[in-house]
Tab-separated table of C-alpha atoms in Angstrom:
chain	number	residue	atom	x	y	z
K	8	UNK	CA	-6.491	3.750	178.040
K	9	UNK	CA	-4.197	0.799	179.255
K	10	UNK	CA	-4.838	-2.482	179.309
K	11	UNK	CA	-5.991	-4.397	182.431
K	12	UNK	CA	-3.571	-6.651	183.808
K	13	UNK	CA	-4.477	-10.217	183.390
K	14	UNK	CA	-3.381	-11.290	186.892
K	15	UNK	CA	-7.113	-9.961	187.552
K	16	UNK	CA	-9.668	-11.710	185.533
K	17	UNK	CA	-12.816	-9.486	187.199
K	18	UNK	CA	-10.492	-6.556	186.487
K	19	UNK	CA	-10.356	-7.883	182.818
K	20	UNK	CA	-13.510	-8.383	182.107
K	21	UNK	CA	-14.682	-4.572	183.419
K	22	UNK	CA	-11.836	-3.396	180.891
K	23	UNK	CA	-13.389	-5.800	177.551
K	24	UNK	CA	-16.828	-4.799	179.253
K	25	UNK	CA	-15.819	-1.318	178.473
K	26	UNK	CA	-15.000	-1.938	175.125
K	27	UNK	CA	-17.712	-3.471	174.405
K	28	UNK	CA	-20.316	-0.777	175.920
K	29	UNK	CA	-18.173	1.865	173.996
K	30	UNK	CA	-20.241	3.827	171.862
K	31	UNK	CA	-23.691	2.694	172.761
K	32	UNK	CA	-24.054	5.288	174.727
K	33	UNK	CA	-24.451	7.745	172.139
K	34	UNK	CA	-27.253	5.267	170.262
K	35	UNK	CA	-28.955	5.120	173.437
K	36	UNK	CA	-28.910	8.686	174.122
K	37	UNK	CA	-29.946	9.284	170.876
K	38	UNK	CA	-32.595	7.191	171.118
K	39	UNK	CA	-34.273	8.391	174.478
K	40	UNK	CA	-34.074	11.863	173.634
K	41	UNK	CA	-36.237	12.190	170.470
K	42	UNK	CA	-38.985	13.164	174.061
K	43	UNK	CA	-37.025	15.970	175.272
K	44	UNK	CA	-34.886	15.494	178.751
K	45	UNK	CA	-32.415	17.337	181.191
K	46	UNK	CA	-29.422	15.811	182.142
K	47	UNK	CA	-30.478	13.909	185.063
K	48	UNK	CA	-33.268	12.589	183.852
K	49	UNK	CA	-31.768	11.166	180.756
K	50	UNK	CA	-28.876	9.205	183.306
K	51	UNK	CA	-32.173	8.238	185.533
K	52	UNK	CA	-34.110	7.491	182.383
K	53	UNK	CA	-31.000	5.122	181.208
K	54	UNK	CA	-30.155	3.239	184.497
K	55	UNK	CA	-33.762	2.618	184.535
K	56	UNK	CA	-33.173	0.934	180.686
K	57	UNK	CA	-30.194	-0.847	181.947
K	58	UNK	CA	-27.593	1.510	179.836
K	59	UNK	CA	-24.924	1.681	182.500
K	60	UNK	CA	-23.068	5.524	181.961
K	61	UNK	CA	-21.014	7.764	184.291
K	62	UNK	CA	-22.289	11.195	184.634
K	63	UNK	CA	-19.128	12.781	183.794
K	64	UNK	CA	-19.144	10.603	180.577
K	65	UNK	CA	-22.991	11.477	179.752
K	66	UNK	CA	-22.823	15.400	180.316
K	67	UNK	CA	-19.411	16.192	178.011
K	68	UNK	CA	-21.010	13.742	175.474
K	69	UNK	CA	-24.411	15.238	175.555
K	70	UNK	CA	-22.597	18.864	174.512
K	71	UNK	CA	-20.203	17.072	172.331
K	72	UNK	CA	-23.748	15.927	170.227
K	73	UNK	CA	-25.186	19.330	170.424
K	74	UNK	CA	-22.115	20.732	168.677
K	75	UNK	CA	-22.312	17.775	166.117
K	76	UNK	CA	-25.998	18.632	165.288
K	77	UNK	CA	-27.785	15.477	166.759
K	78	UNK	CA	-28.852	16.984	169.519
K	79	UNK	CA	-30.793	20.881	169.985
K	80	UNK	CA	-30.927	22.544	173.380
K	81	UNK	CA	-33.266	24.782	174.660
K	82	UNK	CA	-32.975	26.304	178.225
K	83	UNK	CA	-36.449	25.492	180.378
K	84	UNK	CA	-36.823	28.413	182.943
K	85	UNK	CA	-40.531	27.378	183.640
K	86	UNK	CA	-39.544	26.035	187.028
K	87	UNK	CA	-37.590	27.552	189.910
K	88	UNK	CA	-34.627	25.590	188.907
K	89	UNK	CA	-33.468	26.242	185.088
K	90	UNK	CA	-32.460	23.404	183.235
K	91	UNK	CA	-31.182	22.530	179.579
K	92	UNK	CA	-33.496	20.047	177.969
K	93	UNK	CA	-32.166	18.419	174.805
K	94	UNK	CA	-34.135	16.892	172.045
K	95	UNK	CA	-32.805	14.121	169.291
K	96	UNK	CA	-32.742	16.163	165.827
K	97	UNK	CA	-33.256	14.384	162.444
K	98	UNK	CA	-29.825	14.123	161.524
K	99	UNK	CA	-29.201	12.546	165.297
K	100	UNK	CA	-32.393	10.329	164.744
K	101	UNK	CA	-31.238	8.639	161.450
K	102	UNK	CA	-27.951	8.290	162.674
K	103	UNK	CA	-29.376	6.480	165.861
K	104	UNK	CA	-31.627	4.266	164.004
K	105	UNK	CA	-28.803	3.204	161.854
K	106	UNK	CA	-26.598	2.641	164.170
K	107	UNK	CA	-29.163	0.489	166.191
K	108	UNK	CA	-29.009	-1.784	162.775
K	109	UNK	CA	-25.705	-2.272	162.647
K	110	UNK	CA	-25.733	-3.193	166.217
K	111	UNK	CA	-28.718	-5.584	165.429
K	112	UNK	CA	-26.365	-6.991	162.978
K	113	UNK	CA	-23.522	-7.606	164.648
K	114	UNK	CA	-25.460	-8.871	168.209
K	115	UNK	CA	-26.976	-11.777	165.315
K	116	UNK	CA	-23.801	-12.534	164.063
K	117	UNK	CA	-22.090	-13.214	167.465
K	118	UNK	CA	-25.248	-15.110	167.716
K	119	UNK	CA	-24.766	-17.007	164.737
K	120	UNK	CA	-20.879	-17.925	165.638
K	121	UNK	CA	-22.006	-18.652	169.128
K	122	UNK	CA	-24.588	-21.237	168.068
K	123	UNK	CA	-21.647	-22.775	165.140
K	124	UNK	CA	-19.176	-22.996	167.892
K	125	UNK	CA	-21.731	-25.459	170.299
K	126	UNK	CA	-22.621	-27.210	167.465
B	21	UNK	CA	-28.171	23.713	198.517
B	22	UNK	CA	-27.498	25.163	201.534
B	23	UNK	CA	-26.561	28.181	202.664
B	24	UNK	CA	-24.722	27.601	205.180
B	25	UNK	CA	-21.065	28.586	203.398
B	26	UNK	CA	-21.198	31.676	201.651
B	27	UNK	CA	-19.643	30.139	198.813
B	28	UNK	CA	-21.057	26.259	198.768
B	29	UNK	CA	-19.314	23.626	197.444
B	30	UNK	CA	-21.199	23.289	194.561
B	31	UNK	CA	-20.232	26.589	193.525
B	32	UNK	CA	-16.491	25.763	193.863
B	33	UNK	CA	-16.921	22.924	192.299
B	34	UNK	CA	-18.829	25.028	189.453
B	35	UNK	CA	-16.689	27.447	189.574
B	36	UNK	CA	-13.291	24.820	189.390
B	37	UNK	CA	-14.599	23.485	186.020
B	38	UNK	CA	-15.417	26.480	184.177
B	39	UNK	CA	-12.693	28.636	184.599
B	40	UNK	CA	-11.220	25.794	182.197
B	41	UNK	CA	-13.306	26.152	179.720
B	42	UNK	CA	-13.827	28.848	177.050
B	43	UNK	CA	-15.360	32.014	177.858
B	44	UNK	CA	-18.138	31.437	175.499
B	45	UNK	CA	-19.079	28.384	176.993
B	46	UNK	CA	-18.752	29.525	180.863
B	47	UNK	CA	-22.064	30.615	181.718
B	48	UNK	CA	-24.340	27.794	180.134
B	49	UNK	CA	-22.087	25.034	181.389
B	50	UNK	CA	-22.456	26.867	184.381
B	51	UNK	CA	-25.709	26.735	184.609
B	52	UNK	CA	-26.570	23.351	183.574
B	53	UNK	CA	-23.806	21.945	185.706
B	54	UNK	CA	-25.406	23.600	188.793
B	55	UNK	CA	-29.088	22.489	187.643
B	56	UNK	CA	-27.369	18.922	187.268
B	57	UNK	CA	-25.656	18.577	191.190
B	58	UNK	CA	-28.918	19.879	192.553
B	59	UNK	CA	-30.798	17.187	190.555
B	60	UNK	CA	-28.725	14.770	192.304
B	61	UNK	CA	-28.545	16.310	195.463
B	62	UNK	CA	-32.257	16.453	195.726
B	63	UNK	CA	-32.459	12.769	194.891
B	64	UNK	CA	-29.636	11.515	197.279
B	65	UNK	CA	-31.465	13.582	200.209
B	66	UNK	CA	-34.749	11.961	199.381
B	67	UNK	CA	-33.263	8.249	199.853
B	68	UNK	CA	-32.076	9.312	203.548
B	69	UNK	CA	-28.665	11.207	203.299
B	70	UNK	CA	-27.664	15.039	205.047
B	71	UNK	CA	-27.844	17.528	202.670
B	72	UNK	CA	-24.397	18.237	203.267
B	73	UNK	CA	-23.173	14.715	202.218
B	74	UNK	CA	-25.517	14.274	199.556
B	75	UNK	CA	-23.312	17.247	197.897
B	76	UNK	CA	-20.082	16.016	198.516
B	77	UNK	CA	-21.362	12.703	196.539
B	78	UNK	CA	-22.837	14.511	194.530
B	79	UNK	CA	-19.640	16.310	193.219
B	80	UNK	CA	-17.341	13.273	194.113
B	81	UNK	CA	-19.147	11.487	191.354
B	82	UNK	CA	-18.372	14.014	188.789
B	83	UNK	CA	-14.887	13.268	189.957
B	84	UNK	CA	-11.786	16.014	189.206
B	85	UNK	CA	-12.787	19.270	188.107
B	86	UNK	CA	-9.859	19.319	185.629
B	87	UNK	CA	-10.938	15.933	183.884
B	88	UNK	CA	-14.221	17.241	183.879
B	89	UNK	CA	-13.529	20.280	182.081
B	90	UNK	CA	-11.439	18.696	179.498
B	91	UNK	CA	-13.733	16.515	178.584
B	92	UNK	CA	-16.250	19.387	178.215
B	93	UNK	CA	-14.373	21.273	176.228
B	94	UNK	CA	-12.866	18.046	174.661
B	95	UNK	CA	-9.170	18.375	175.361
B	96	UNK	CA	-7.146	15.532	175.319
B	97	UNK	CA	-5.936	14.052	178.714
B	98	UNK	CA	-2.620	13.481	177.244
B	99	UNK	CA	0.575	15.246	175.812
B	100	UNK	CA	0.814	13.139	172.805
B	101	UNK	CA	-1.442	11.087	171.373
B	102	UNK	CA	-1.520	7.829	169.338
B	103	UNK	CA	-1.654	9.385	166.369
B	104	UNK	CA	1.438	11.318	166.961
B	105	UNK	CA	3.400	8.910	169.230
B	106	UNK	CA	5.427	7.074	166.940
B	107	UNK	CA	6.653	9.685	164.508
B	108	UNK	CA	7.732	11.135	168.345
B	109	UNK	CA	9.963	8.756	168.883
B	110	UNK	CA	10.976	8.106	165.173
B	111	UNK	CA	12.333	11.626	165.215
B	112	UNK	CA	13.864	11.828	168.890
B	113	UNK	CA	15.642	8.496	168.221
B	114	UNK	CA	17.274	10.142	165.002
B	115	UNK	CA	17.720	13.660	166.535
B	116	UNK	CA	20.112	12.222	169.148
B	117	UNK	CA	21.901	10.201	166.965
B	118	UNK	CA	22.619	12.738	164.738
B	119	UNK	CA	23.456	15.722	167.019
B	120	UNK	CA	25.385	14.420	170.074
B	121	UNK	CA	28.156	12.895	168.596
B	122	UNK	CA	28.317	16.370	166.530
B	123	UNK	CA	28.513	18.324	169.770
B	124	UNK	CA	30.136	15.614	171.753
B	125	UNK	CA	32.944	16.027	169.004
B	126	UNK	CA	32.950	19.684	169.135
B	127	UNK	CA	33.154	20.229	172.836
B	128	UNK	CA	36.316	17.816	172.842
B	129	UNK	CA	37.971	19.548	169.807
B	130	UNK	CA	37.844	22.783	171.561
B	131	UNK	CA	38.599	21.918	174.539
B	132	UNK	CA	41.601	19.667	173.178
B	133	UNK	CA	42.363	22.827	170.977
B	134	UNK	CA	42.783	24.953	174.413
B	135	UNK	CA	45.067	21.864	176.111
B	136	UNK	CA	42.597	21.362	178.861
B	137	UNK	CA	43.226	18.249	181.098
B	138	UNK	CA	41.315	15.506	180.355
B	139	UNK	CA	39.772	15.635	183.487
B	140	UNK	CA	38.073	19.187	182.564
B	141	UNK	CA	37.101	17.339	178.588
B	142	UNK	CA	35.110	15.165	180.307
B	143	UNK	CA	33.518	16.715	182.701
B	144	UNK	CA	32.114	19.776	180.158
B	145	UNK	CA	31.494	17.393	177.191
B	146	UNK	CA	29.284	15.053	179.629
B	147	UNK	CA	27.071	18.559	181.230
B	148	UNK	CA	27.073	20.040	177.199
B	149	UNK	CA	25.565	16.499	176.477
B	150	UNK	CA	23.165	16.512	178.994
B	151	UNK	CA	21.992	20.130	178.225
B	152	UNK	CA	21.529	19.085	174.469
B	153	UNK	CA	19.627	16.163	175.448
B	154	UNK	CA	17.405	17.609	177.874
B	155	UNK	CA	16.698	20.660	174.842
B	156	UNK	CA	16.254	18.446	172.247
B	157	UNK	CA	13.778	16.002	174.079
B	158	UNK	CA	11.710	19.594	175.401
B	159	UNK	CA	11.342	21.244	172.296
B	160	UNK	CA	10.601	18.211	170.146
B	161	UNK	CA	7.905	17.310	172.772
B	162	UNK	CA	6.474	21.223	172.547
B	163	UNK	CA	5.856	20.758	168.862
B	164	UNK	CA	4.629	17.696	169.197
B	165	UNK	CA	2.372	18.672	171.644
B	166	UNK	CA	0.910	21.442	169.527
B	167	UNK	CA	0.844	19.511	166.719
B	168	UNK	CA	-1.695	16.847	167.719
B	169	UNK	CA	-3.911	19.656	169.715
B	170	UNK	CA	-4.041	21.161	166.358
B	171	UNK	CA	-6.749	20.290	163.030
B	172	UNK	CA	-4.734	18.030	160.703
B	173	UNK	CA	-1.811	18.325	162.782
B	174	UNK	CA	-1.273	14.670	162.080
B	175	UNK	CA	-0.883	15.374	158.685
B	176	UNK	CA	2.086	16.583	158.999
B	177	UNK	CA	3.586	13.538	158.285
B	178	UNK	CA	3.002	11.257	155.604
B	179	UNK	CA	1.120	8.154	155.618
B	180	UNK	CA	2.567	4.718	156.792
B	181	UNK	CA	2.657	2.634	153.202
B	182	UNK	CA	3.831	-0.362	152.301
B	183	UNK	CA	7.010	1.168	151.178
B	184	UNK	CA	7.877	1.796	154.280
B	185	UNK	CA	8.236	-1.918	154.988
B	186	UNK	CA	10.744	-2.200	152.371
B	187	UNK	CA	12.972	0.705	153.670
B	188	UNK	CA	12.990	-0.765	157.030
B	189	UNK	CA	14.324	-4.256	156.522
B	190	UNK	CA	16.133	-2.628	153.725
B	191	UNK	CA	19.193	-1.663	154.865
B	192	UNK	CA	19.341	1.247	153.245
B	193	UNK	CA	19.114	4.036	156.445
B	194	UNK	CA	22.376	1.851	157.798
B	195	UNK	CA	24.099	3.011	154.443
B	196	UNK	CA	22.527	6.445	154.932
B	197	UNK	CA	23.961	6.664	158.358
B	198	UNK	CA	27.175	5.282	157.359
B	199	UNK	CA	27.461	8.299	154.478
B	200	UNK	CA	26.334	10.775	157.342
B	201	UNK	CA	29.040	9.570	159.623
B	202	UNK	CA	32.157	9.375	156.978
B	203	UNK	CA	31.053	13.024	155.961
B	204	UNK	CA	30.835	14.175	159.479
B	205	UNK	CA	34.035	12.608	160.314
B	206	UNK	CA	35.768	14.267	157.567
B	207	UNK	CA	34.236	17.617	158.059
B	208	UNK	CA	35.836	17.301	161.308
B	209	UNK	CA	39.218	16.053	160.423
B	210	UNK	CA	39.097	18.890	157.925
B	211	UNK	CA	38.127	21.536	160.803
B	212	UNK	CA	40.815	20.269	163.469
B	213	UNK	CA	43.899	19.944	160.382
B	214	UNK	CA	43.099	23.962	159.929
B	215	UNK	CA	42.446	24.650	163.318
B	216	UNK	CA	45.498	23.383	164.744
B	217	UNK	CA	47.023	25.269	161.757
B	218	UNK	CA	45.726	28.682	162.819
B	219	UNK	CA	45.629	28.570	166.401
B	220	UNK	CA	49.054	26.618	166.973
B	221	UNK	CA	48.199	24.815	170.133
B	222	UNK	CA	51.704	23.355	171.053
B	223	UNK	CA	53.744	26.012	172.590
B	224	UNK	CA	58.057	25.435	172.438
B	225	UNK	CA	60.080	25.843	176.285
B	226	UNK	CA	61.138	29.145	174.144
B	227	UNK	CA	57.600	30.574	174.759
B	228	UNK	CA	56.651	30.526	170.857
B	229	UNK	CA	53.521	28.871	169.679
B	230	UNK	CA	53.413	26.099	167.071
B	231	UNK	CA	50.595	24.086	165.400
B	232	UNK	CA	50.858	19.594	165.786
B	233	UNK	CA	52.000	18.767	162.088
B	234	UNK	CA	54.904	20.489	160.326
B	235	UNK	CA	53.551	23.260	158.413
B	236	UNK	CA	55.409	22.412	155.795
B	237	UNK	CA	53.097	19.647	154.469
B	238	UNK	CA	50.418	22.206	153.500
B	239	UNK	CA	53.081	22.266	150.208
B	240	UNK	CA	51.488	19.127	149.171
B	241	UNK	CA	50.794	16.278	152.059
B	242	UNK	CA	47.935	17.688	153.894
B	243	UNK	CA	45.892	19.016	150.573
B	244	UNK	CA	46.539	15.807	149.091
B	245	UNK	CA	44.939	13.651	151.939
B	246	UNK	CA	42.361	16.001	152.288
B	247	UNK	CA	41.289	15.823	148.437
B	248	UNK	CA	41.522	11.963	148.652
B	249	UNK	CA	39.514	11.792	151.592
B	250	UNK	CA	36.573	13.965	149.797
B	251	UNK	CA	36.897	11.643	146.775
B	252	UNK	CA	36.117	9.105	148.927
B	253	UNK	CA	33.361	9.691	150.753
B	254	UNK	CA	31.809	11.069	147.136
B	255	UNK	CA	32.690	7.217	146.101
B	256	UNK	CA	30.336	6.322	148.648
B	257	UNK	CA	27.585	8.910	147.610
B	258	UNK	CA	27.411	7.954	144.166
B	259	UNK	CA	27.552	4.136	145.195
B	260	UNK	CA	24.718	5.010	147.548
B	261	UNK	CA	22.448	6.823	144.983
B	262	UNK	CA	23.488	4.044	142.719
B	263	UNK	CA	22.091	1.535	145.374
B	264	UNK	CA	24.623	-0.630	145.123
B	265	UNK	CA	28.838	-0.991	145.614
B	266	UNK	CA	30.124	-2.836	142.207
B	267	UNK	CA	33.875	-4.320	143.196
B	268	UNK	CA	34.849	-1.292	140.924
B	269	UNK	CA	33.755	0.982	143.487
B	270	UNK	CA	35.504	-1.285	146.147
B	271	UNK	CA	39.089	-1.527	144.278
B	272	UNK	CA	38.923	2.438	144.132
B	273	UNK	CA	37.577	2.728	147.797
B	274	UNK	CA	41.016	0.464	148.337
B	275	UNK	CA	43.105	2.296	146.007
B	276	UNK	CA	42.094	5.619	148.058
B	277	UNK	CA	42.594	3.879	151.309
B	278	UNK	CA	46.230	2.375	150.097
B	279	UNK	CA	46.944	6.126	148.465
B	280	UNK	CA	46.238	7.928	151.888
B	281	UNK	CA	47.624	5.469	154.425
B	282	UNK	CA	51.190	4.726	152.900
B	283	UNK	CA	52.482	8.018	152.514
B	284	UNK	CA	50.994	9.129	156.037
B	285	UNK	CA	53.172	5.867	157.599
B	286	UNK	CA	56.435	6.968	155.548
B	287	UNK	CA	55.755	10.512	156.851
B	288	UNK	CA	55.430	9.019	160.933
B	289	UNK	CA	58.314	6.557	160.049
B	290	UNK	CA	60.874	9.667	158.680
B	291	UNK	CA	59.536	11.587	161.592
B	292	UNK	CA	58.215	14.547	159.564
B	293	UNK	CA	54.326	14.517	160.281
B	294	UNK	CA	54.625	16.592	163.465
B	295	UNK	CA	55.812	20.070	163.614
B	296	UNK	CA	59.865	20.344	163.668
B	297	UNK	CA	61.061	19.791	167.598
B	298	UNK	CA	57.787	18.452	168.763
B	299	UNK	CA	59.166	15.244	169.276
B	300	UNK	CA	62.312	16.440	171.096
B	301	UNK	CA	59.707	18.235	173.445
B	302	UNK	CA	57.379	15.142	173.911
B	303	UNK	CA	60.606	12.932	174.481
B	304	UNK	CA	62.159	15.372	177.218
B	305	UNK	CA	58.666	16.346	178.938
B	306	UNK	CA	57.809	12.643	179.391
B	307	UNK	CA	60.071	9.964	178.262
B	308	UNK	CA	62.313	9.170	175.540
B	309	UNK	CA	60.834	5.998	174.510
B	310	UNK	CA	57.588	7.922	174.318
B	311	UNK	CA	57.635	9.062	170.741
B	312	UNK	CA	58.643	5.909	169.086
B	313	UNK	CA	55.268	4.351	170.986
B	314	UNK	CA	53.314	6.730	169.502
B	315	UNK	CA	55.074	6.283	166.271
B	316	UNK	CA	54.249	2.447	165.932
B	317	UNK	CA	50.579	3.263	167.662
B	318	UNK	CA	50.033	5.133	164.564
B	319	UNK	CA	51.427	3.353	162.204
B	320	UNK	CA	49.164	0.194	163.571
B	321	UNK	CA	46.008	2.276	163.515
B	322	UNK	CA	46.610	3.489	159.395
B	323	UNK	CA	47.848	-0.515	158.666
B	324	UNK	CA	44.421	-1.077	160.576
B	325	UNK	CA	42.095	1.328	159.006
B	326	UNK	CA	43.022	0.131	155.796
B	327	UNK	CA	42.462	-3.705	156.456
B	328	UNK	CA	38.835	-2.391	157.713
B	329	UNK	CA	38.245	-0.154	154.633
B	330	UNK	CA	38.916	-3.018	152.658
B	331	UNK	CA	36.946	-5.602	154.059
B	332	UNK	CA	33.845	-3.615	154.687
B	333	UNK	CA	33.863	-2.281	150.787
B	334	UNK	CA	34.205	-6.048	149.357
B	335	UNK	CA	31.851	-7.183	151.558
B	336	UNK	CA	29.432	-4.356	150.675
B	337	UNK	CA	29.837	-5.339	146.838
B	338	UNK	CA	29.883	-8.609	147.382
B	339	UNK	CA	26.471	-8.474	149.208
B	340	UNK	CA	25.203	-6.031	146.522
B	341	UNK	CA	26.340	-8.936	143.539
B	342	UNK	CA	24.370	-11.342	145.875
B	343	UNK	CA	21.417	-9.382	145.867
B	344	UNK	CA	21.593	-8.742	141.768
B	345	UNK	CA	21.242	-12.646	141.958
């Protein structure tokens, strides 16, 4: 993807924004499937958490874990509408919870600087 | 969803993403896709919208059927990729250095071979450069383009090292280049001195057909030349393998230079370089003061080429005893 232009600073800061958010939607998927969902749910369920994700981002990605192994599917044809519920797997559990850590880390480390560079 | 089209347009929109994908994955993409706009659908109606719009936001939020697909079946959204791009241009770059002044020097020998007007060189050597540019940038692409939508495609090519760094500010692909062009450039010369032999381009008011130099210095002028020019573009192999031009190799690269120019200028000074009555011809076709210009043009240009030879090979060693320190 191309840079913003810096002639438009709100423009800017959606593009860094974007960076930033990059890859936290997988943790947070992750992490709100290990109770099984559908696809709408899970972007409902996330809005609701304040994870901000497109639903042509979330539903590629959600297959993309499947075929990785952190996800299983199962088809739910109890009610008049079928729908594909995923659940977290162990492998996609660990990997969520570790990656939550790191994230931890590096959230108290831009702490850290941020409180050095006031002082 | 409605019923009101016999086809709705969640179906086409359905329909418009997985007939991208793989077969395998058609149906149950299908499926959940469809479960997935009706989801929304149902939620959009509830907050106050026609069922009818509530689709078309519905699917205008999953934006371009195309995008979607790819990213379903995760296909990149581009025809080269970072990982790929550089080694693109790396190679294009060298491609057309390397081919079109081959063919650009082909199409003119020919077509100077079959006395077109210069008019007619021009014209076909700019559309024969055009084609090979447009074919070379295509098919280069094509691979390319397969190569980073295949598994370890990348790996094609080898790593970036450090080494690299050193070749680049090295000067050494500027000495490579130079070694391709002398070759090339004697290849050619090589070529046109036997084609102009065999095909005798210059044809007498009597109707016969001669070649440009007087065959008579295939006794000893013209295989001389030609075995001094070889030896010295071998000088400049070995100095290049060597890495470095001692001011032995530049006295011979003189010597050579000295060896090849000063019997060529006796040879346009005694008038005996071009075939027997070709000057006559030029003089009466055009005008008598004619050949003499050409005469002194060329004897300028070997004076010239020799001066250049020179300085460029003392410079070379004298950059190369520089650089021993």
């Amino acid at each position: 993807m191309s840079p913003a232009s810096t002639d438009d600073p709100a423009a800017l800061e959606a593009a860094h924004l974007q960076e930033l958010r990059r890859g936290t939607v997988v943790v947070a998927a992750l992490l709100a499937l290990r109770e099984p969902g559908y696809g709408y749910a899970l972007l409902e369920h996330l809005a609701h958490a304040g994870i901000e994700v497109d639903a042509n981002t979330l539903y590629p990605l959600l297959r993309r874990l499947e075929s990785q192994g952190l996800l299983s599917s199962e088809w739910n044809t109890d009610e008049s509408r079928p729908r594909k519920f995923y659940l977290t797997s162990a492998a996609g559990e660990a990997l969520a919870l570790s990656l939550l850590g790191d994230a931890r880390r590096t959230v108290d480390a831009l702490e850290r600087l941020s409180e050095g560079g006031a002082s | 969803m409605t019923d009101s089209h016999i086809v709705t347009l969640s179906d086409r929109y359905v329909l418009a993403v997985t007939r991208r994908l793989p077969e395998r994955n058609r149906t149950d993409v299908a499926g959940e896709l469809r479960a997935l706009i009706a989801d929304d659908v149902d939620a959009r109606t509830a907050s106050g919208v026609t069922t009818e719009q509530a689709e078309r936001d519905a699917i205008e939020s999953l934006g371009d059927p195309a995008r979607l697909a790819a990213s379903y079946a995760n296909r990149p959204l581009h025809l080269i990729g970072p990982r790929l791009y550089v080694q693109w241009v790396n190679l294009l770059r060298l491609l057309l250095l390397i081919v079109l002044p081959f063919v650009a020097g082909g199409v003119i020998l020919a077509k100077l071979i079959d006395d077109a007007p210069v008019g007619e060189i021009a014209v076909q050597t700019l559309g024969v450069l055009i084609g090979t540019v447009v074919h070379l940038c295509f098919w280069v692409t094509v691979v390319f383009a397969v190569l980073d939508r295949v598994d370890g495609g990348a790996s094609a090519f080898e790593e970036w090292t450090a080494d690299d760094l050193v070749e680049e500010f090295d000067d050494r692909w500027k000495q490579r280049w130079a070694l391709i062009t002398s070759s090339s450039w004697l290849a050619i010369g090589i070529v046109a001195l036997i084609s102009q032999h065999l095909l005798e381009p210059i044809v007498t008011p009597a109707g016969e057909r001669a070649p440009v130099f007087d065959p008579q210095l295939w006794s000893w002028w013209l295989p001389y030349a030609i075995v001094v020019a070889v030896v010295d573009v071998v000088l400049g192999v070995l100095a290049y393998r060597r890495r470095r031009w001692t001011m032995v190799d530049a006295s011979l690269a003189i010597v050579l230079a000295i060896a090849l120019a000063v019997p060529f200028i006796v040879l346009v000074a005694r008038e005996q370089l071009f075939t027997p009555g070709l000057i006559e011809l030029v003089a009466t076709a055009t005008d008598a003061s004619i050949p003499r210009i050409v005469g002194s043009v060329l004897i300028a240009v070997a004076i010239g080429a020799v001066l250049w030879r020179s300085i460029d090979v003392v410079l070379l060693a004298a950059r190369d005893r520089r650089s021993e320190g």
